Amino acid sequence: MKNRLKVLRAERDWTQAQLADALEVSRQTVNAVETGKFDPSLPLAFKVSRLFELSIEEIFQDNKSI
Amino acid sequence: MNKLITEPGNWTDRLKKNTIRLGYWTAAWVITLAIAAFGPKFIWDYARLPSLLALLVNLVAGVCWILANKQNLRDLDDLQQKIQLEATALSLSVGVVAGLGYELLEDIHLIGFQPEISHLVILMSLAYGMGVFTGNRRYK
């Protein structure tokens, strides 16, 4: 799964640590999601979506077509 | 630039508290286990009542340790839970496979001593530690 987390974070000039605090996760988790090593759970994806005020699809894209 | 308003430390404080609580209950369980194991021989000369009480206290400490561990796992984030799950699965699998194999060694007379449960606990702890280490490295 691809995501625009790093770009969106950079646009807002937030650090990984700040984003991690806001999402109540570790910085390691933010980094793993940004680099595509780890796909977040649905509750975490919704949290990200609320924080950036964007829909989940605008942040996360599935790179498989069923 | 949008200012990100967060409450730093809220989540990390909770994790810290959980870890400290888990540490206390781990210590309590180990100490009460040692008392239940060595007390009969060195303190109360195998009297039944103190032995039973020591065992009960150890079981209560064990249950509290399990609950503290459960709370700690529940408050971890997605990735940390995944790392813990994989490490626990590795530890459990190694425990079952090695434990039964170890027991069989004695049954078919390939070793001349009684298998000790402590050897299995050490092996499972090592497997768990290895699982946590490799998980953290993978998602670094």
PDB file of C-alpha atoms in Angstrom:
ATOM      1  CA  MET A   1       0.000   0.000   0.000  1.00  0.00           C
ATOM      2  CA  LYS A   2       1.319   3.432  -0.956  1.00  0.00           C
ATOM      3  CA  ASN A   3       0.695   6.577   1.059  1.00  0.00           C
ATOM      4  CA  ARG A   4       1.292  10.330   0.967  1.00  0.00           C
ATOM      5  CA  LEU A   5       2.025  10.662   4.669  1.00  0.00           C
ATOM      6  CA  LYS A   6       5.560  11.977   4.246  1.00  0.00           C
ATOM      7  CA  VAL A   7       4.492  14.581   1.681  1.00  0.00           C
ATOM      8  CA  LEU A   8       1.515  15.729   3.741  1.00  0.00           C
ATOM      9  CA  ARG A   9       3.644  15.955   6.859  1.00  0.00           C
ATOM     10  CA  ALA A  10       6.345  17.917   5.026  1.00  0.00           C
ATOM     11  CA  GLU A  11       3.724  20.330   3.585  1.00  0.00           C
ATOM     12  CA  ARG A  12       2.676  21.149   7.142  1.00  0.00           C
ATOM     13  CA  ASP A  13       6.273  21.301   8.366  1.00  0.00           C
ATOM     14  CA  TRP A  14       5.653  18.708  11.062  1.00  0.00           C
ATOM     15  CA  THR A  15       8.344  16.392  12.369  1.00  0.00           C
ATOM     16  CA  GLN A  16       7.859  12.640  12.662  1.00  0.00           C
ATOM     17  CA  ALA A  17       7.947  13.012  16.450  1.00  0.00           C
ATOM     18  CA  GLN A  18       5.164  15.644  16.397  1.00  0.00           C
ATOM     19  CA  LEU A  19       3.032  13.483  14.134  1.00  0.00           C
ATOM     20  CA  ALA A  20       3.683  10.460  16.345  1.00  0.00           C
ATOM     21  CA  ASP A  21       2.563  12.423  19.443  1.00  0.00           C
ATOM     22  CA  ALA A  22      -0.598  13.584  17.679  1.00  0.00           C
ATOM     23  CA  LEU A  23      -1.454  10.045  16.570  1.00  0.00           C
ATOM     24  CA  GLU A  24      -0.399   8.504  19.903  1.00  0.00           C
ATOM     25  CA  VAL A  25       2.032   6.113  18.245  1.00  0.00           C
ATOM     26  CA  SER A  26       5.808   5.775  18.341  1.00  0.00           C
ATOM     27  CA  ARG A  27       8.088   7.649  15.921  1.00  0.00           C
ATOM     28  CA  GLN A  28       9.198   4.219  14.702  1.00  0.00           C
ATOM     29  CA  THR A  29       5.602   3.527  13.622  1.00  0.00           C
ATOM     30  CA  VAL A  30       5.296   6.833  11.729  1.00  0.00           C
ATOM     31  CA  ASN A  31       8.581   6.091   9.972  1.00  0.00           C
ATOM     32  CA  ALA A  32       7.543   2.491   9.126  1.00  0.00           C
ATOM     33  CA  VAL A  33       4.226   3.715   7.654  1.00  0.00           C
ATOM     34  CA  GLU A  34       5.916   6.499   5.655  1.00  0.00           C
ATOM     35  CA  THR A  35       8.472   4.112   4.171  1.00  0.00           C
ATOM     36  CA  GLY A  36       5.782   1.539   3.333  1.00  0.00           C
ATOM     37  CA  LYS A  37       7.240  -1.122   5.632  1.00  0.00           C
ATOM     38  CA  PHE A  38       4.069  -1.260   7.691  1.00  0.00           C
ATOM     39  CA  ASP A  39       0.409  -0.766   6.766  1.00  0.00           C
ATOM     40  CA  PRO A  40      -1.608   0.953   9.505  1.00  0.00           C
ATOM     41  CA  SER A  41      -4.772  -0.546  10.971  1.00  0.00           C
ATOM     42  CA  LEU A  42      -8.136   0.954   9.985  1.00  0.00           C
ATOM     43  CA  PRO A  43      -8.500   2.891  13.295  1.00  0.00           C
ATOM     44  CA  LEU A  44      -5.038   4.417  12.803  1.00  0.00           C
ATOM     45  CA  ALA A  45      -5.817   5.239   9.161  1.00  0.00           C
ATOM     46  CA  PHE A  46      -8.994   7.035  10.318  1.00  0.00           C
ATOM     47  CA  LYS A  47      -6.965   8.932  12.925  1.00  0.00           C
ATOM     48  CA  VAL A  48      -4.518  10.041  10.207  1.00  0.00           C
ATOM     49  CA  SER A  49      -7.432  10.995   7.993  1.00  0.00           C
ATOM     50  CA  ARG A  50      -9.018  13.143  10.742  1.00  0.00           C
ATOM     51  CA  LEU A  51      -5.709  14.801  11.568  1.00  0.00           C
ATOM     52  CA  PHE A  52      -4.987  15.822   7.961  1.00  0.00           C
ATOM     53  CA  GLU A  53      -8.674  16.542   7.263  1.00  0.00           C
ATOM     54  CA  LEU A  54      -8.537  14.371   4.153  1.00  0.00           C
ATOM     55  CA  SER A  55     -10.288  11.168   3.186  1.00  0.00           C
ATOM     56  CA  ILE A  56      -8.458   7.880   3.703  1.00  0.00           C
ATOM     57  CA  GLU A  57      -8.284   7.382  -0.088  1.00  0.00           C
ATOM     58  CA  GLU A  58      -6.527  10.735  -0.474  1.00  0.00           C
ATOM     59  CA  ILE A  59      -3.787   9.550   1.874  1.00  0.00           C
ATOM     60  CA  PHE A  60      -3.535   5.803   1.297  1.00  0.00           C
ATOM     61  CA  GLN A  61      -3.658   4.096  -2.095  1.00  0.00           C
ATOM     62  CA  ASP A  62      -3.914   0.374  -2.625  1.00  0.00           C
ATOM     63  CA  ASN A  63      -1.465  -0.652  -5.354  1.00  0.00           C
ATOM     64  CA  LYS A  64      -3.265  -3.922  -6.056  1.00  0.00           C
ATOM     65  CA  SER A  65      -6.307  -4.088  -8.337  1.00  0.00           C
ATOM     66  CA  ILE A  66      -8.164  -6.926  -6.528  1.00  0.00           C
TER      67      ILE A  66
ATOM     68  CA  MET B   1       2.384  25.837   7.888  1.00  0.00           C
ATOM     69  CA  ASN B   2      -0.346  24.347  10.102  1.00  0.00           C
ATOM     70  CA  LYS B   3       0.633  24.286  13.722  1.00  0.00           C
ATOM     71  CA  LEU B   4       0.205  20.813  15.161  1.00  0.00           C
ATOM     72  CA  ILE B   5      -1.312  20.980  18.621  1.00  0.00           C
ATOM     73  CA  THR B   6      -0.516  17.854  20.544  1.00  0.00           C
ATOM     74  CA  GLU B   7      -0.341  16.771  24.114  1.00  0.00           C
ATOM     75  CA  PRO B   8       3.162  15.383  24.148  1.00  0.00           C
ATOM     76  CA  GLY B   9       3.829  12.761  26.738  1.00  0.00           C
ATOM     77  CA  ASN B  10       0.215  11.722  27.308  1.00  0.00           C
ATOM     78  CA  TRP B  11       0.554   8.432  25.473  1.00  0.00           C
ATOM     79  CA  THR B  12       4.220   7.941  26.371  1.00  0.00           C
ATOM     80  CA  ASP B  13       3.472   8.601  30.050  1.00  0.00           C
ATOM     81  CA  ARG B  14       0.829   5.893  29.972  1.00  0.00           C
ATOM     82  CA  LEU B  15       3.296   3.474  28.352  1.00  0.00           C
ATOM     83  CA  LYS B  16       5.925   4.356  30.947  1.00  0.00           C
ATOM     84  CA  LYS B  17       3.458   3.707  33.784  1.00  0.00           C
ATOM     85  CA  ASN B  18       2.472   0.378  32.217  1.00  0.00           C
ATOM     86  CA  THR B  19       6.117  -0.661  31.883  1.00  0.00           C
ATOM     87  CA  ILE B  20       6.855   0.265  35.506  1.00  0.00           C
ATOM     88  CA  ARG B  21       3.748  -1.614  36.701  1.00  0.00           C
ATOM     89  CA  LEU B  22       4.784  -4.633  34.620  1.00  0.00           C
ATOM     90  CA  GLY B  23       8.283  -4.449  36.124  1.00  0.00           C
ATOM     91  CA  TYR B  24       6.892  -4.398  39.675  1.00  0.00           C
ATOM     92  CA  TRP B  25       4.645  -7.402  39.075  1.00  0.00           C
ATOM     93  CA  THR B  26       7.435  -9.304  37.319  1.00  0.00           C
ATOM     94  CA  ALA B  27       9.681  -8.713  40.343  1.00  0.00           C
ATOM     95  CA  ALA B  28       6.850  -9.680  42.721  1.00  0.00           C
ATOM     96  CA  TRP B  29       6.203 -12.899  40.799  1.00  0.00           C
ATOM     97  CA  VAL B  30       9.915 -13.854  40.703  1.00  0.00           C
ATOM     98  CA  ILE B  31      10.382 -13.131  44.431  1.00  0.00           C
ATOM     99  CA  THR B  32       7.254 -15.046  45.480  1.00  0.00           C
ATOM    100  CA  LEU B  33       8.291 -17.939  43.206  1.00  0.00           C
ATOM    101  CA  ALA B  34      11.705 -18.039  44.890  1.00  0.00           C
ATOM    102  CA  ILE B  35      10.021 -18.010  48.328  1.00  0.00           C
ATOM    103  CA  ALA B  36       7.632 -20.806  47.293  1.00  0.00           C
ATOM    104  CA  ALA B  37      10.548 -22.835  45.867  1.00  0.00           C
ATOM    105  CA  PHE B  38      13.166 -22.374  48.591  1.00  0.00           C
ATOM    106  CA  GLY B  39      11.016 -21.512  51.639  1.00  0.00           C
ATOM    107  CA  PRO B  40       9.976 -25.122  52.389  1.00  0.00           C
ATOM    108  CA  LYS B  41      13.601 -26.307  52.509  1.00  0.00           C
ATOM    109  CA  PHE B  42      15.322 -23.338  54.139  1.00  0.00           C
ATOM    110  CA  ILE B  43      12.655 -21.546  56.223  1.00  0.00           C
ATOM    111  CA  TRP B  44       9.668 -23.650  57.315  1.00  0.00           C
ATOM    112  CA  ASP B  45      10.886 -27.243  56.943  1.00  0.00           C
ATOM    113  CA  TYR B  46       8.242 -28.404  54.484  1.00  0.00           C
ATOM    114  CA  ALA B  47       5.274 -27.464  56.712  1.00  0.00           C
ATOM    115  CA  ARG B  48       2.164 -27.726  54.524  1.00  0.00           C
ATOM    116  CA  LEU B  49       0.330 -24.520  55.448  1.00  0.00           C
ATOM    117  CA  PRO B  50       3.178 -22.034  54.749  1.00  0.00           C
ATOM    118  CA  SER B  51       3.992 -23.905  51.508  1.00  0.00           C
ATOM    119  CA  LEU B  52       0.369 -23.661  50.391  1.00  0.00           C
ATOM    120  CA  LEU B  53       0.187 -19.968  51.334  1.00  0.00           C
ATOM    121  CA  ALA B  54       3.455 -19.223  49.496  1.00  0.00           C
ATOM    122  CA  LEU B  55       2.127 -20.990  46.408  1.00  0.00           C
ATOM    123  CA  LEU B  56      -1.181 -19.077  46.576  1.00  0.00           C
ATOM    124  CA  VAL B  57       0.631 -15.725  46.932  1.00  0.00           C
ATOM    125  CA  ASN B  58       2.785 -16.681  43.942  1.00  0.00           C
ATOM    126  CA  LEU B  59      -0.305 -17.537  41.881  1.00  0.00           C
ATOM    127  CA  VAL B  60      -1.942 -14.204  42.791  1.00  0.00           C
ATOM    128  CA  ALA B  61       1.253 -12.344  41.815  1.00  0.00           C
ATOM    129  CA  GLY B  62       1.292 -14.349  38.569  1.00  0.00           C
ATOM    130  CA  VAL B  63      -2.288 -13.375  37.730  1.00  0.00           C
ATOM    131  CA  CYS B  64      -1.477  -9.700  38.459  1.00  0.00           C
ATOM    132  CA  TRP B  65       1.580  -9.990  36.199  1.00  0.00           C
ATOM    133  CA  ILE B  66      -0.593 -11.430  33.399  1.00  0.00           C
ATOM    134  CA  LEU B  67      -3.101  -8.562  33.787  1.00  0.00           C
ATOM    135  CA  ALA B  68      -0.302  -5.952  33.801  1.00  0.00           C
ATOM    136  CA  ASN B  69       1.164  -7.546  30.669  1.00  0.00           C
ATOM    137  CA  LYS B  70      -2.253  -7.535  28.983  1.00  0.00           C
ATOM    138  CA  GLN B  71      -2.734  -3.838  29.794  1.00  0.00           C
ATOM    139  CA  ASN B  72       0.752  -3.050  28.537  1.00  0.00           C
ATOM    140  CA  LEU B  73       0.123  -4.843  25.236  1.00  0.00           C
ATOM    141  CA  ARG B  74      -3.275  -3.159  24.821  1.00  0.00           C
ATOM    142  CA  ASP B  75      -1.758   0.317  25.091  1.00  0.00           C
ATOM    143  CA  LEU B  76       1.031  -0.330  22.585  1.00  0.00           C
ATOM    144  CA  ASP B  77       0.571   1.070  19.081  1.00  0.00           C
ATOM    145  CA  ASP B  78      -0.184  -1.057  15.986  1.00  0.00           C
ATOM    146  CA  LEU B  79       3.427  -1.685  15.017  1.00  0.00           C
ATOM    147  CA  GLN B  80       4.599  -2.471  18.533  1.00  0.00           C
ATOM    148  CA  GLN B  81       1.700  -4.909  18.943  1.00  0.00           C
ATOM    149  CA  LYS B  82       2.688  -6.581  15.671  1.00  0.00           C
ATOM    150  CA  ILE B  83       6.300  -6.924  16.827  1.00  0.00           C
ATOM    151  CA  GLN B  84       5.141  -8.370  20.168  1.00  0.00           C
ATOM    152  CA  LEU B  85       2.729 -10.753  18.428  1.00  0.00           C
ATOM    153  CA  GLU B  86       5.432 -12.075  16.094  1.00  0.00           C
ATOM    154  CA  ALA B  87       7.920 -12.460  18.966  1.00  0.00           C
ATOM    155  CA  THR B  88       5.345 -14.243  21.129  1.00  0.00           C
ATOM    156  CA  ALA B  89       4.397 -16.558  18.242  1.00  0.00           C
ATOM    157  CA  LEU B  90       8.081 -17.394  17.701  1.00  0.00           C
ATOM    158  CA  SER B  91       8.602 -18.034  21.402  1.00  0.00           C
ATOM    159  CA  LEU B  92       5.503 -20.247  21.645  1.00  0.00           C
ATOM    160  CA  SER B  93       6.378 -22.251  18.517  1.00  0.00           C
ATOM    161  CA  VAL B  94       9.974 -22.773  19.662  1.00  0.00           C
ATOM    162  CA  GLY B  95       8.661 -23.743  23.106  1.00  0.00           C
ATOM    163  CA  VAL B  96       6.274 -26.389  21.772  1.00  0.00           C
ATOM    164  CA  VAL B  97       8.677 -27.881  19.210  1.00  0.00           C
ATOM    165  CA  ALA B  98      11.792 -27.825  21.390  1.00  0.00           C
ATOM    166  CA  GLY B  99       9.900 -28.729  24.578  1.00  0.00           C
ATOM    167  CA  LEU B 100       8.328 -31.876  23.139  1.00  0.00           C
ATOM    168  CA  GLY B 101      11.591 -32.841  21.405  1.00  0.00           C
ATOM    169  CA  TYR B 102      13.499 -32.342  24.665  1.00  0.00           C
ATOM    170  CA  GLU B 103      10.995 -34.500  26.574  1.00  0.00           C
ATOM    171  CA  LEU B 104      11.240 -37.184  23.881  1.00  0.00           C
ATOM    172  CA  LEU B 105      15.043 -37.274  24.234  1.00  0.00           C
ATOM    173  CA  GLU B 106      14.609 -38.649  27.737  1.00  0.00           C
ATOM    174  CA  ASP B 107      11.730 -40.962  26.826  1.00  0.00           C
ATOM    175  CA  ILE B 108      13.802 -42.727  24.139  1.00  0.00           C
ATOM    176  CA  HIS B 109      16.898 -42.765  26.383  1.00  0.00           C
ATOM    177  CA  LEU B 110      19.058 -40.450  24.301  1.00  0.00           C
ATOM    178  CA  ILE B 111      19.858 -38.380  27.392  1.00  0.00           C
ATOM    179  CA  GLY B 112      20.444 -39.702  30.865  1.00  0.00           C
ATOM    180  CA  PHE B 113      18.965 -36.837  32.881  1.00  0.00           C
ATOM    181  CA  GLN B 114      15.484 -35.528  33.605  1.00  0.00           C
ATOM    182  CA  PRO B 115      14.525 -32.594  31.305  1.00  0.00           C
ATOM    183  CA  GLU B 116      14.177 -29.372  33.320  1.00  0.00           C
ATOM    184  CA  ILE B 117      11.321 -26.917  32.666  1.00  0.00           C
ATOM    185  CA  SER B 118      13.770 -24.076  33.411  1.00  0.00           C
ATOM    186  CA  HIS B 119      15.786 -24.992  30.298  1.00  0.00           C
ATOM    187  CA  LEU B 120      12.635 -24.567  28.224  1.00  0.00           C
ATOM    188  CA  VAL B 121      11.819 -21.219  29.884  1.00  0.00           C
ATOM    189  CA  ILE B 122      15.344 -19.968  29.087  1.00  0.00           C
ATOM    190  CA  LEU B 123      15.013 -21.104  25.454  1.00  0.00           C
ATOM    191  CA  MET B 124      11.577 -19.461  25.103  1.00  0.00           C
ATOM    192  CA  SER B 125      12.913 -16.231  26.635  1.00  0.00           C
ATOM    193  CA  LEU B 126      15.812 -16.222  24.174  1.00  0.00           C
ATOM    194  CA  ALA B 127      13.429 -16.847  21.250  1.00  0.00           C
ATOM    195  CA  TYR B 128      11.168 -14.015  22.460  1.00  0.00           C
ATOM    196  CA  GLY B 129      14.130 -11.632  22.850  1.00  0.00           C
ATOM    197  CA  MET B 130      15.359 -12.563  19.374  1.00  0.00           C
ATOM    198  CA  GLY B 131      11.859 -11.979  17.960  1.00  0.00           C
ATOM    199  CA  VAL B 132      11.613  -8.504  19.504  1.00  0.00           C
ATOM    200  CA  PHE B 133      15.131  -7.636  18.310  1.00  0.00           C
ATOM    201  CA  THR B 134      14.572  -8.754  14.703  1.00  0.00           C
ATOM    202  CA  GLY B 135      11.099  -7.122  14.636  1.00  0.00           C
ATOM    203  CA  ASN B 136      12.521  -3.790  15.756  1.00  0.00           C
ATOM    204  CA  ARG B 137      15.318  -4.051  13.211  1.00  0.00           C
ATOM    205  CA  ARG B 138      12.895  -4.893  10.391  1.00  0.00           C
ATOM    206  CA  TYR B 139      10.718  -1.835  11.018  1.00  0.00           C
ATOM    207  CA  LYS B 140      13.534   0.544  11.957  1.00  0.00           C
TER     208      LYS B 140
END
